[in-house]
Amino acid sequence: MTSTTEPLILDLVEWVAKSTRTYADLMDAWRTSCPRLTIWEDAVDRGFVRREATGDGTVIVVATKRGLRLLGEDGA
């Protein structure tokens, strides 16, 4: 992670881990107009968060075990 995006990725993983978030909520809250800041994509690529379909067809975003370990390592 770069020094610019590392704190933002950590913030995203922490935000997802605190509560059930829908994919739509995540996209609304973490949308950026700057194409250089691909926080969501970076978090997914690094295996910190993933999308899951629920029984009713809603897509939620969850922190993975790797993402939760990241939070523990960084004292969050």
XYZ file of N, CA, C and O in Angstrom:
304
model
N 0.850 -1.185 0.000
C 0.000 0.000 0.000
C 0.887 1.237 0.000
O 1.927 1.254 0.632
N 0.419 2.248 -0.662
C 1.156 3.497 -0.638
C 0.787 4.280 0.606
O -0.252 4.064 1.219
N 1.645 5.197 0.974
C 1.376 5.982 2.175
C 0.118 6.821 2.042
O -0.520 7.156 3.026
N -0.271 7.154 0.808
C -1.480 7.949 0.580
C -2.741 7.129 0.783
O -3.692 7.580 1.406
N -2.749 5.914 0.292
C -3.966 5.113 0.341
C -4.072 4.217 1.564
O -5.165 3.814 1.936
N -2.964 3.919 2.203
C -2.983 2.991 3.336
C -3.977 3.400 4.431
O -4.793 2.576 4.852
N -3.961 4.648 4.902
C -4.933 5.023 5.948
C -6.384 4.951 5.460
O -7.275 4.610 6.236
N -6.613 5.243 4.193
C -7.977 5.191 3.662
C -8.474 3.759 3.543
O -9.635 3.470 3.834
N -7.607 2.851 3.139
C -7.991 1.436 3.069
C -8.294 0.925 4.474
O -9.288 0.239 4.692
N -7.455 1.280 5.426
C -7.698 0.890 6.820
C -9.037 1.449 7.302
O -9.819 0.734 7.942
N -9.332 2.702 6.983
C -10.617 3.309 7.360
C -11.789 2.548 6.752
O -12.796 2.305 7.411
N -11.665 2.171 5.490
C -12.750 1.443 4.824
C -12.972 0.091 5.498
O -14.112 -0.282 5.789
N -11.900 -0.649 5.745
C -12.043 -1.970 6.377
C -12.664 -1.820 7.766
O -13.567 -2.580 8.140
N -12.227 -0.829 8.510
C -12.789 -0.594 9.841
C -14.272 -0.243 9.756
O -15.094 -0.743 10.522
N -14.655 0.589 8.807
C -16.046 0.996 8.610
C -16.914 -0.209 8.269
O -18.004 -0.379 8.812
N -16.417 -1.075 7.401
C -17.164 -2.278 7.005
C -17.290 -3.234 8.193
O -18.344 -3.833 8.406
N -16.233 -3.361 8.982
C -16.232 -4.318 10.098
C -17.164 -3.904 11.231
O -17.635 -4.757 11.977
N -17.475 -2.626 11.339
C -18.298 -2.139 12.452
C -19.766 -2.515 12.337
O -20.457 -2.619 13.345
N -20.273 -2.679 11.126
C -21.698 -2.901 10.939
C -21.950 -3.533 9.578
O -21.120 -3.426 8.680
N -23.093 -4.171 9.443
C -23.465 -4.712 8.141
C -23.676 -3.557 7.173
O -24.423 -2.622 7.463
N -23.005 -3.623 6.056
C -23.097 -2.573 5.034
C -23.505 -3.214 3.718
O -22.966 -4.249 3.330
N -24.453 -2.574 3.040
C -24.786 -3.055 1.705
C -23.751 -2.503 0.731
O -23.081 -1.499 0.991
N -23.646 -3.170 -0.390
C -22.736 -2.708 -1.431
C -23.140 -1.308 -1.890
O -22.285 -0.439 -2.083
N -24.442 -1.076 -2.004
C -24.928 0.249 -2.414
C -24.525 1.319 -1.393
O -24.097 2.419 -1.778
N -24.647 1.009 -0.102
C -24.225 1.952 0.941
C -22.731 2.253 0.824
O -22.304 3.396 0.956
N -21.952 1.202 0.606
C -20.514 1.388 0.482
C -20.177 2.274 -0.708
O -19.381 3.203 -0.586
N -20.780 1.999 -1.835
C -20.484 2.795 -3.024
C -20.906 4.251 -2.832
O -20.221 5.165 -3.284
N -21.990 4.460 -2.119
C -22.441 5.826 -1.867
C -21.484 6.559 -0.918
O -21.120 7.706 -1.148
N -21.054 5.872 0.127
C -20.205 6.505 1.139
C -18.751 6.646 0.694
O -18.077 7.588 1.085
N -18.269 5.737 -0.123
C -16.851 5.720 -0.479
C -16.592 6.104 -1.920
O -15.496 5.905 -2.429
N -17.574 6.646 -2.584
C -17.382 7.091 -3.968
C -16.344 8.209 -3.982
O -16.297 9.050 -3.114
N -15.504 8.191 -4.968
C -14.510 9.252 -5.113
C -14.516 9.751 -6.542
O -14.777 8.996 -7.470
N -14.247 11.008 -6.711
C -14.169 11.566 -8.055
C -12.731 11.522 -8.572
O -12.468 11.905 -9.698
N -11.823 11.048 -7.738
C -10.422 10.991 -8.132
C -10.074 9.568 -8.570
O -10.055 8.650 -7.743
N -9.799 9.362 -9.843
C -9.512 7.995 -10.317
C -8.231 7.417 -9.735
O -8.018 6.222 -9.778
N -7.387 8.243 -9.162
C -6.139 7.735 -8.587
C -6.355 7.087 -7.223
O -5.490 6.370 -6.744
N -7.481 7.359 -6.588
C -7.760 6.783 -5.279
C -8.769 5.655 -5.418
O -9.963 5.857 -5.342
N -8.280 4.485 -5.627
C -9.118 3.303 -5.856
C -9.204 2.485 -4.569
O -8.830 1.315 -4.538
N -9.703 3.110 -3.529
C -9.684 2.502 -2.205
C -10.465 1.189 -2.172
O -9.984 0.172 -1.667
N -11.683 1.197 -2.694
C -12.499 -0.022 -2.706
C -11.795 -1.139 -3.467
O -11.649 -2.248 -2.974
N -11.331 -0.843 -4.662
C -10.677 -1.855 -5.480
C -9.410 -2.384 -4.804
O -9.130 -3.582 -4.830
N -8.643 -1.490 -4.195
C -7.428 -1.910 -3.503
C -7.748 -2.817 -2.321
O -7.060 -3.817 -2.099
N -8.772 -2.483 -1.563
C -9.163 -3.305 -0.414
C -9.612 -4.696 -0.864
O -9.280 -5.704 -0.227
N -10.352 -4.765 -1.965
C -10.793 -6.061 -2.505
C -9.594 -6.837 -3.048
O -9.426 -8.024 -2.753
N -8.755 -6.178 -3.824
C -7.589 -6.848 -4.414
C -6.669 -7.430 -3.351
O -6.063 -8.478 -3.555
N -6.559 -6.772 -2.225
C -5.684 -7.243 -1.148
C -6.378 -8.251 -0.227
O -5.790 -8.749 0.713
N -7.656 -8.532 -0.504
C -8.373 -9.542 0.262
C -8.846 -9.079 1.623
O -9.111 -9.895 2.503
N -9.012 -7.762 1.818
C -9.451 -7.229 3.102
C -10.966 -7.193 3.243
O -11.489 -7.238 4.353
N -11.673 -7.068 2.138
C -13.143 -7.044 2.129
C -13.634 -7.845 0.929
O -12.892 -8.072 -0.032
N -14.898 -8.266 1.011
C -15.504 -8.970 -0.133
C -17.003 -8.737 -0.127
O -17.598 -8.402 0.898
N -17.608 -8.948 -1.277
C -19.063 -8.874 -1.417
C -19.650 -10.256 -1.183
O -19.055 -11.253 -1.566
N -20.844 -10.279 -0.566
C -21.590 -11.527 -0.358
C -23.050 -11.266 -0.666
O -23.588 -10.224 -0.278
N -23.684 -12.217 -1.336
C -25.121 -12.119 -1.595
C -25.873 -12.701 -0.409
O -25.491 -13.732 0.137
N -26.951 -12.023 -0.014
C -27.797 -12.538 1.058
C -28.932 -13.332 0.429
O -29.093 -13.341 -0.787
N -29.726 -13.978 1.261
C -30.834 -14.790 0.763
C -31.884 -14.001 0.006
O -32.561 -14.529 -0.868
N -32.011 -12.709 0.310
C -33.024 -11.898 -0.370
C -32.469 -11.164 -1.592
O -33.147 -10.333 -2.178
N -31.227 -11.474 -1.949
C -30.643 -10.866 -3.135
C -29.863 -9.582 -2.883
O -29.241 -9.036 -3.779
N -29.882 -9.105 -1.647
C -29.094 -7.933 -1.296
C -27.622 -8.314 -1.295
O -27.261 -9.411 -0.879
N -26.784 -7.427 -1.751
C -25.346 -7.663 -1.708
C -24.774 -6.848 -0.559
O -24.985 -5.638 -0.478
N -24.093 -7.544 0.346
C -23.456 -6.860 1.470
C -21.946 -6.944 1.300
O -21.428 -7.755 0.535
N -21.266 -6.105 2.034
C -19.804 -6.104 2.042
C -19.352 -6.472 3.440
O -19.869 -5.944 4.426
N -18.411 -7.394 3.531
C -17.915 -7.849 4.823
C -16.393 -7.761 4.852
O -15.731 -7.869 3.820
N -15.871 -7.567 6.044
C -14.424 -7.643 6.240
C -14.043 -9.116 6.301
O -14.719 -9.922 6.946
N -12.995 -9.478 5.628
C -12.512 -10.856 5.633
C -11.644 -11.086 6.867
O -11.326 -10.156 7.609
N -11.247 -12.332 7.077
C -10.333 -12.634 8.180
C -9.041 -11.829 8.022
O -8.498 -11.313 8.990
N -8.590 -11.724 6.792
C -7.377 -10.942 6.529
C -7.591 -9.472 6.877
O -6.712 -8.819 7.437
N -8.758 -8.943 6.540
C -9.081 -7.558 6.873
C -9.157 -7.340 8.373
O -8.678 -6.336 8.894
N -9.747 -8.293 9.079
C -9.838 -8.186 10.535
C -8.461 -8.282 11.176
O -8.180 -7.590 12.155
N -7.592 -9.111 10.608
C -6.211 -9.171 11.106
C -5.508 -7.838 10.894
O -4.751 -7.369 11.754
N -5.762 -7.209 9.744
C -5.179 -5.891 9.474
C -5.590 -4.911 10.553
O -4.777 -4.139 11.059
N -6.854 -4.918 10.927
C -7.329 -4.023 11.968
C -6.647 -4.298 13.296
O -6.261 -3.376 14.011
N -6.479 -5.566 13.612
C -5.810 -5.927 14.860
C -4.348 -5.522 14.868
O -3.830 -5.039 15.879
N -3.699 -5.675 13.735
C -2.287 -5.316 13.638
C -2.075 -3.832 13.763
O -1.056 -3.375 14.256
N -3.061 -3.043 13.306
C -2.913 -1.599 13.332
C -3.574 -0.984 14.558
O -3.703 0.230 14.659
N -4.039 -1.821 15.479
C -4.597 -1.330 16.722
C -5.981 -0.723 16.617
O -6.444 -0.054 17.508
N -6.669 -0.979 15.521
C -8.018 -0.407 15.351
C -9.042 -1.206 16.112
O -8.844 -2.306 16.500
